[in-house]
Coordinates of C-alpha atoms in Angstrom, one line a residue:
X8 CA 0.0 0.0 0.0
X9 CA 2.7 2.5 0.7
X10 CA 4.5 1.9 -2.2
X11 CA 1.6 2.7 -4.1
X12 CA 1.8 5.8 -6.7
X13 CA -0.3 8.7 -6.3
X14 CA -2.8 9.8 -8.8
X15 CA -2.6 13.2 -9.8
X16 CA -6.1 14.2 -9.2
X17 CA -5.1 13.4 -5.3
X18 CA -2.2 15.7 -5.3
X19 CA -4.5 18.4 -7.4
X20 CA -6.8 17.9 -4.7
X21 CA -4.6 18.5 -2.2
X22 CA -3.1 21.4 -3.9
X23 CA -7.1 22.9 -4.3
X24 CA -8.0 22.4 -0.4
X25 CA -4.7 24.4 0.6
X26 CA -4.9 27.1 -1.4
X27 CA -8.5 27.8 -0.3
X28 CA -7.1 26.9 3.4
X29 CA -4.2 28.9 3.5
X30 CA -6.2 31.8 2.1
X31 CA -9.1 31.5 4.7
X32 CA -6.3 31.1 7.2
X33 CA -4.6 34.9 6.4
X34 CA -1.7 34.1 4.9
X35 CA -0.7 31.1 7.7
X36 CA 2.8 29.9 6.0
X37 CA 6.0 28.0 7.5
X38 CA 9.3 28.5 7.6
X39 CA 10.5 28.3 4.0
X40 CA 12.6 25.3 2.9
X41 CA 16.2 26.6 1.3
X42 CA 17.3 26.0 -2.1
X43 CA 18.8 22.4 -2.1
X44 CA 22.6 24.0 -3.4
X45 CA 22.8 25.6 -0.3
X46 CA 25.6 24.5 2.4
X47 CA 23.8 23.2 5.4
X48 CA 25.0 24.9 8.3
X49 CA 25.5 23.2 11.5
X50 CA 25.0 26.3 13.6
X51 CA 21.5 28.1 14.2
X52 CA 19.5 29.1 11.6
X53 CA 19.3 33.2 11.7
X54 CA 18.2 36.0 9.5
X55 CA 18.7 40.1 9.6
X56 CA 15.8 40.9 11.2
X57 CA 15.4 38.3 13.4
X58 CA 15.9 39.0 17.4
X59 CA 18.2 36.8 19.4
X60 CA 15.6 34.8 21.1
X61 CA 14.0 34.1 17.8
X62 CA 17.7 32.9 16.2
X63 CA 18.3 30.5 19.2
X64 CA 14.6 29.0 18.4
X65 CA 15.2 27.7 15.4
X66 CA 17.7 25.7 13.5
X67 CA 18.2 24.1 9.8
X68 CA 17.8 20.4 9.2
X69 CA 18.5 18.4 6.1
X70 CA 15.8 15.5 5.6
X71 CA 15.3 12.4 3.4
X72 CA 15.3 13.9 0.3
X73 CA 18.1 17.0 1.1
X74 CA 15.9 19.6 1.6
X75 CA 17.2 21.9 3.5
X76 CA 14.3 23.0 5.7
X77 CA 14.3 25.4 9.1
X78 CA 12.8 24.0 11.9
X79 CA 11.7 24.9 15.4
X80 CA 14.9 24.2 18.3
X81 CA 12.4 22.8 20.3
X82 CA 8.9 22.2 18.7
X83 CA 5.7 22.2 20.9
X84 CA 2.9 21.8 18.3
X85 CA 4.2 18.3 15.7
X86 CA 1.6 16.9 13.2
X87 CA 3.9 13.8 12.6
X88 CA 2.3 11.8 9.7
X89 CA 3.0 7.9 9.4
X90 CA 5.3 8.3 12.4
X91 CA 2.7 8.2 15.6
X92 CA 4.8 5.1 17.3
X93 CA 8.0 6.8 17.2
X94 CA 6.2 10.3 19.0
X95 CA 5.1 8.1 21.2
X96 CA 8.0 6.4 22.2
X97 CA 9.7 10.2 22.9
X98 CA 7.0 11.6 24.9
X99 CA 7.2 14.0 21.6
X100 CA 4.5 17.0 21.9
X101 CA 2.1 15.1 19.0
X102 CA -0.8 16.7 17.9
X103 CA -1.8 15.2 14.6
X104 CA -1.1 11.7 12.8
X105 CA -2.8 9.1 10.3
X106 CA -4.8 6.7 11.9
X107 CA -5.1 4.5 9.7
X108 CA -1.4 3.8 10.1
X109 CA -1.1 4.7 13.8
X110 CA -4.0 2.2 14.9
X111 CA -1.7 -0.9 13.7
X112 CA 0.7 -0.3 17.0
X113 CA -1.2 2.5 19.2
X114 CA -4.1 2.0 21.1
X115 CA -7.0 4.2 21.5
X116 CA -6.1 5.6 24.8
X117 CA -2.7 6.5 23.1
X118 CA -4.2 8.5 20.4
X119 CA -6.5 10.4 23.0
X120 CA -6.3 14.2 22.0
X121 CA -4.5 13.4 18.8
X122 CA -6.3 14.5 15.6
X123 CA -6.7 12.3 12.5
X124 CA -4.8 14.1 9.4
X125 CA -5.6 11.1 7.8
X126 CA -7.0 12.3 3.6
X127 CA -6.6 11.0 0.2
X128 CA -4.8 7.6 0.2
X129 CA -1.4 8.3 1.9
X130 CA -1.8 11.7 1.7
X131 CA -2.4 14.0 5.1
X132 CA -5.6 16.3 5.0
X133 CA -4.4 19.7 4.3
X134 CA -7.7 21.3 5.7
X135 CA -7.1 19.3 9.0
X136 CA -3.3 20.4 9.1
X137 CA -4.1 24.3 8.7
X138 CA -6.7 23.6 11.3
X139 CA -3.9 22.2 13.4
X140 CA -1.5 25.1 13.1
X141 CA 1.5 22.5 14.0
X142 CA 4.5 24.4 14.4
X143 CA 6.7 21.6 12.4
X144 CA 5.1 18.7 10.0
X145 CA 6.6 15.7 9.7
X146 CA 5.9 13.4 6.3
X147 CA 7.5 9.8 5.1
X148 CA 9.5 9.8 2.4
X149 CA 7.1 7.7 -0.5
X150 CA 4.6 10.6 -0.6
X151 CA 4.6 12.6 -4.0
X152 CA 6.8 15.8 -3.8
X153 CA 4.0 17.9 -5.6
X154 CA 2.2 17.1 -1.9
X155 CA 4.8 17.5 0.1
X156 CA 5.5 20.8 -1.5
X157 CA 1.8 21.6 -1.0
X158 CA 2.4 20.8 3.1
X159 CA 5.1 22.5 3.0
X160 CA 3.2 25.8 2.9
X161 CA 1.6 25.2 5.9
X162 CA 4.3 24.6 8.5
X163 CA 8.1 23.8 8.4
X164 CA 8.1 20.4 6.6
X165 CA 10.8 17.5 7.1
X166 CA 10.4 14.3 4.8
X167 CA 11.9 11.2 6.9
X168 CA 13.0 7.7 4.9
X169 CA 9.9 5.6 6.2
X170 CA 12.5 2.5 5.7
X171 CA 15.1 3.3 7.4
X172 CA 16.3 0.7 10.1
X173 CA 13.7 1.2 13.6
X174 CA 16.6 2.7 15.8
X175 CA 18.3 5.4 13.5
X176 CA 15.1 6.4 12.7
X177 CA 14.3 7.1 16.0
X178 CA 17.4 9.1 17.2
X179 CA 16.5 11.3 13.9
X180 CA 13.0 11.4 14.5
X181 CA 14.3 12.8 18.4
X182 CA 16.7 15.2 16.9
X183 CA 14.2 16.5 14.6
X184 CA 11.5 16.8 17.6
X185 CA 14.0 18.8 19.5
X186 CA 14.3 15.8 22.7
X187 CA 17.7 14.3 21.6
X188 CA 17.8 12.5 25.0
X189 CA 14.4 10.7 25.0
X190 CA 15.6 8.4 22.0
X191 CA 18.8 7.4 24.0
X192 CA 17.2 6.8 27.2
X193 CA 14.0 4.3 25.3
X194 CA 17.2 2.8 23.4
X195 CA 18.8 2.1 26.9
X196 CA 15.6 0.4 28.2
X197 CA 14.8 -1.8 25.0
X198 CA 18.3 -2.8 25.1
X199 CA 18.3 -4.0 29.3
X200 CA 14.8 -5.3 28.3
X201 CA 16.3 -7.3 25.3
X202 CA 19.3 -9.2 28.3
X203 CA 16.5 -10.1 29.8
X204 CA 14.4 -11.6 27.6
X205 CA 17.4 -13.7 26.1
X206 CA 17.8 -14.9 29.9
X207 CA 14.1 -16.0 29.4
X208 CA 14.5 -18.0 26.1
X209 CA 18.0 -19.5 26.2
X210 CA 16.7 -23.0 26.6
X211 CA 15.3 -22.6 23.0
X212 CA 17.7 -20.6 21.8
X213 CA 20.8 -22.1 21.8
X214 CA 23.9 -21.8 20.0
X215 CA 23.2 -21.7 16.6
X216 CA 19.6 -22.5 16.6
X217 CA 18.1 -21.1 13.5
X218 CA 14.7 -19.1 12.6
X219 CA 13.1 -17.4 9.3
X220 CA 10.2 -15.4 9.1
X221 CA 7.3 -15.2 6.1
X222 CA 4.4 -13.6 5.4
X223 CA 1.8 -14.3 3.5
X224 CA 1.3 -10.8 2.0
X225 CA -2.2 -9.3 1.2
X226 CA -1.4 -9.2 -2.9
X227 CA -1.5 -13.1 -1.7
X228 CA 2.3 -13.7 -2.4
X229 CA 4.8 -15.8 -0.3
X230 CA 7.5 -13.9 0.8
X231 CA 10.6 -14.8 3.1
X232 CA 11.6 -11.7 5.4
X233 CA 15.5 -10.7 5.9
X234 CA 16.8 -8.9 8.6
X235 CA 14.1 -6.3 8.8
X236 CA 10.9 -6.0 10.7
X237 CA 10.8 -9.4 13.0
X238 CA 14.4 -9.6 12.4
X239 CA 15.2 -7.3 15.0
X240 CA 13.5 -9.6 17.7
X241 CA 14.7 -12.9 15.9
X242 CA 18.0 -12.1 15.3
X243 CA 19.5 -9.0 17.2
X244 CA 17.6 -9.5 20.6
X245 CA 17.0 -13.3 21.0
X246 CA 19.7 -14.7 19.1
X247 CA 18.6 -17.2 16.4
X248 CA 20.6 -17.3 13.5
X249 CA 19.7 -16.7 9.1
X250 CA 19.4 -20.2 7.9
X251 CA 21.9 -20.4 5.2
X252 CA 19.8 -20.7 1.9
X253 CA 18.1 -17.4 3.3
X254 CA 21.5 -15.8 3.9
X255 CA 22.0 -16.7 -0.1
X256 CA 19.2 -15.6 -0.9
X257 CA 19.9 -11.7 0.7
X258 CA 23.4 -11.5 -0.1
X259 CA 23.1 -9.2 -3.3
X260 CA 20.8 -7.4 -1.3
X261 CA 21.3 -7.4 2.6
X262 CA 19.1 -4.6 3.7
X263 CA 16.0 -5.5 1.5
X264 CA 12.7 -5.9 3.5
X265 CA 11.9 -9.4 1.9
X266 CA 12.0 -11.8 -1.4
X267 CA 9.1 -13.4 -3.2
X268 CA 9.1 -17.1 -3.0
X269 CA 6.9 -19.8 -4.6
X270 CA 5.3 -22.2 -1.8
X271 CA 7.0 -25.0 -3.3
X272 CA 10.5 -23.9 -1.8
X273 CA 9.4 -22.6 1.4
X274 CA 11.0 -26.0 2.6
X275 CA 14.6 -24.8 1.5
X276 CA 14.3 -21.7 3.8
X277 CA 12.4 -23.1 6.5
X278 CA 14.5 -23.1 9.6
X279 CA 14.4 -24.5 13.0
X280 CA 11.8 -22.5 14.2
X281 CA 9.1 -20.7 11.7
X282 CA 7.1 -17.3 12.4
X283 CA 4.8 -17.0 9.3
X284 CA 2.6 -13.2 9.5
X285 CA -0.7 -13.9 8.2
X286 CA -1.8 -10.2 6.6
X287 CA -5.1 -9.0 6.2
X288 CA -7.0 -7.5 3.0
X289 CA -10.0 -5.1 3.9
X290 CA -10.1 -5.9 7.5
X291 CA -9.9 -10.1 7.0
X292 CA -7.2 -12.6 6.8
X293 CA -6.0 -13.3 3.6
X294 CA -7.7 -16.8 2.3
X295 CA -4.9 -18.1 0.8
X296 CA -3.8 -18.4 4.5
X297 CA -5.8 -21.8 5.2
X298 CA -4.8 -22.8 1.8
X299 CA -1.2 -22.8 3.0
X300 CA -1.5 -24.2 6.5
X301 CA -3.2 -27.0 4.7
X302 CA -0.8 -28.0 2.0
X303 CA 1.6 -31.1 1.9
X304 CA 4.0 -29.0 1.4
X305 CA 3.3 -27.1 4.8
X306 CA 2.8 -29.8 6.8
X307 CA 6.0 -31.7 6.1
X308 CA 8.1 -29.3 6.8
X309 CA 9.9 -31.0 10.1
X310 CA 9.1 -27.1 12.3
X311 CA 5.7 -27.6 11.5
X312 CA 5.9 -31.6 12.6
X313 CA 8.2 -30.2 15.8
X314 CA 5.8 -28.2 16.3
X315 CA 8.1 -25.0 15.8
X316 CA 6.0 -23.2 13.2
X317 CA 4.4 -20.0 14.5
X318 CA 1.6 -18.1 12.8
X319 CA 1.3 -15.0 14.2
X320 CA -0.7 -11.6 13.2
X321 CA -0.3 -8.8 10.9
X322 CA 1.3 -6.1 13.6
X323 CA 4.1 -8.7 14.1
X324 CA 5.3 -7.6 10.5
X325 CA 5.5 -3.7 11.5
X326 CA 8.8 -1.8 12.4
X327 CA 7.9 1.1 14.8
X328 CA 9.6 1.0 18.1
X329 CA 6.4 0.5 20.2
X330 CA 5.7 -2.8 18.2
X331 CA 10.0 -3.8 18.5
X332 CA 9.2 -3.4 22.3
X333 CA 6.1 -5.5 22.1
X334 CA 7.1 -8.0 20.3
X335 CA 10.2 -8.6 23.0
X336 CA 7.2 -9.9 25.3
X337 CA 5.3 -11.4 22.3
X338 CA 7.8 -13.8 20.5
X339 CA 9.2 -15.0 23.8
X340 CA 5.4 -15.8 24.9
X341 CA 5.0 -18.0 21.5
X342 CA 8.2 -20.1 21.6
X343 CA 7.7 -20.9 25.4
X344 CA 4.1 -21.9 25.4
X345 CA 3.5 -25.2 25.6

């Protein structure tokens, strides 16, 4: 779904509803973003006019896509869109987000007094963002750049790579949001959290036990995940180990989020134990999923017969920090049960 190209009717749209907005709204514009063959400069963003108090308020940040954009020092007002989990996680002053996306890892109580920005698609609604008056917007880097332009007039705009690794994208998304120190002291607790959880499973886990993870996606393909998304929990925190046909299999491409397979060689990158994410299309499991589980092919494979083949659900297959930090209590829950 994310990867999914915009129409240009949507981004005309969203180009229609902000001009109206912005002129009902007086005027209401960000900070501007600075041509992209400027230096960045490390130091504090300042202008002629400007008073000091104003100069030590803001700074300039390079995003995603090296725009060079000034930005709040410390923001108090963040319409964060696609990134709700990683607000969360910093205690960051979050106004605004898209529920669609933040409902897969937050609960309701979470997103009390948050407003949905949620529009066309994967676009935010620009109406709902002037409404907002955020004092920094935050947007994920597969949006179109005609709409992120359009935002852009709204409120000081940074474009963050959605894809990036869980961890690195939170110490940006801190430094961005102006609390540098939140994202070190959530890493310091996932990471005592993750010593103890190993503790918990090291009967299971033993030297050189191995897992992969699939997912049986909602376009109703097989893939076979790598290191990303339950590889964080798998790999880094628990300690099983790549089989070797799916180390093969990545080693063009390490840092790719998965590979299409056909079900008649999930057997060559099964593993000693199996997590398989069933997804869901329009609010239901994907049918192909009881196909699967009910193949030959399924049921021979020996983690299956050892009973060492997990199916899990679809938030399993997310990489925000709040579902990382879940899932440290979640996969340790499923290989222990009995």
């Amino acid at each position: 779904m994310l990867k999914r190209i915009l129409s240009k009717s949507a981004c005309s749209s969203l180009l229609l509803v902000l001009m109206l907005s912005i002129l009902a709204a007086c005027g209401n514009a960000g900070a501007g973003t600075k041509p992209s063959n400027e230096t960045a400069s490390p130091s504090l963003a300042s202008t002629t006019s400007a008073a000091p108090a104003e100069q030590a308020s803001k700074r300039v940040y390079k995003d995603a896509i090296s725009r060079e954009v000034e930005i709040p020092a410390h923001p108090t007002r963040i319409a964060a869109h696609y990134f709700a989990a990683e607000m969360k996680a910093l205690n960051g002053p979050l106004i605004g987000t898209n529920f669609l996306n933040a409902k897969l890892s937050l609960t309701p109580e979470q997103l009390t007094g948050i407003t949905d920005i949620g529009g066309d698609g994967v676009n935010p609604n620009a109406e709902k963002l002037v409404a907002l008056d955020p004092d920094l917007i935050i947007l994920p880097n597969f949006l179109d750049q005609k709409v992120v332009e359009a935002v852009s007039k709204i409120a000081p705009t940074v474009v963050m790579n959605y894809s990036e690794d869980t961890f690195t994208r939170l110490k940006k998304l801190g430094d961005v949001a102006g609390v540098q120190g939140a994202s070190d002291k959530w890493l310091s607790a996932y990471d005592a959290k993750v010593k103890k959880k190993r503790e918990e499973v090291s009967s299971i886990v033993k030297e050189g036990t191995t897992a992969t993870a699939f997912v049986l996606h909602s376009d109703k393909k097989l893939y076979v995940y790598g290191t990303q998304r339950l590889g964080p929990t798998m790999y880094d925190a628990l300690g099983f180990k790549q089989s070797d046909k799916v180390k093969q299999l990545f080693a063009n491409e390490p840092n790719a989020l998965w590979k299409e397979i056909s079900l008649e060689v999930l057997p060559e990158y099964a593993a000693d134990h199996i997590f398989i994410v069933s997804s869901k299309m329009d609010g239901k499991t994907v049918p192909e999923m009881d196909d699967l589980l009910s193949s030959p092919i399924w049921k021979n494979v020996p983690a299956v017969k050892n009973g060492k083949a997990h199916v899990v659900g679809t938030r399993w297959g997310l990489n925000d920090p709040l579902t990382l930090d879940w899932l440290l209590d979640e996969m340790p829950k499923v290989l222990l049960q009995k």
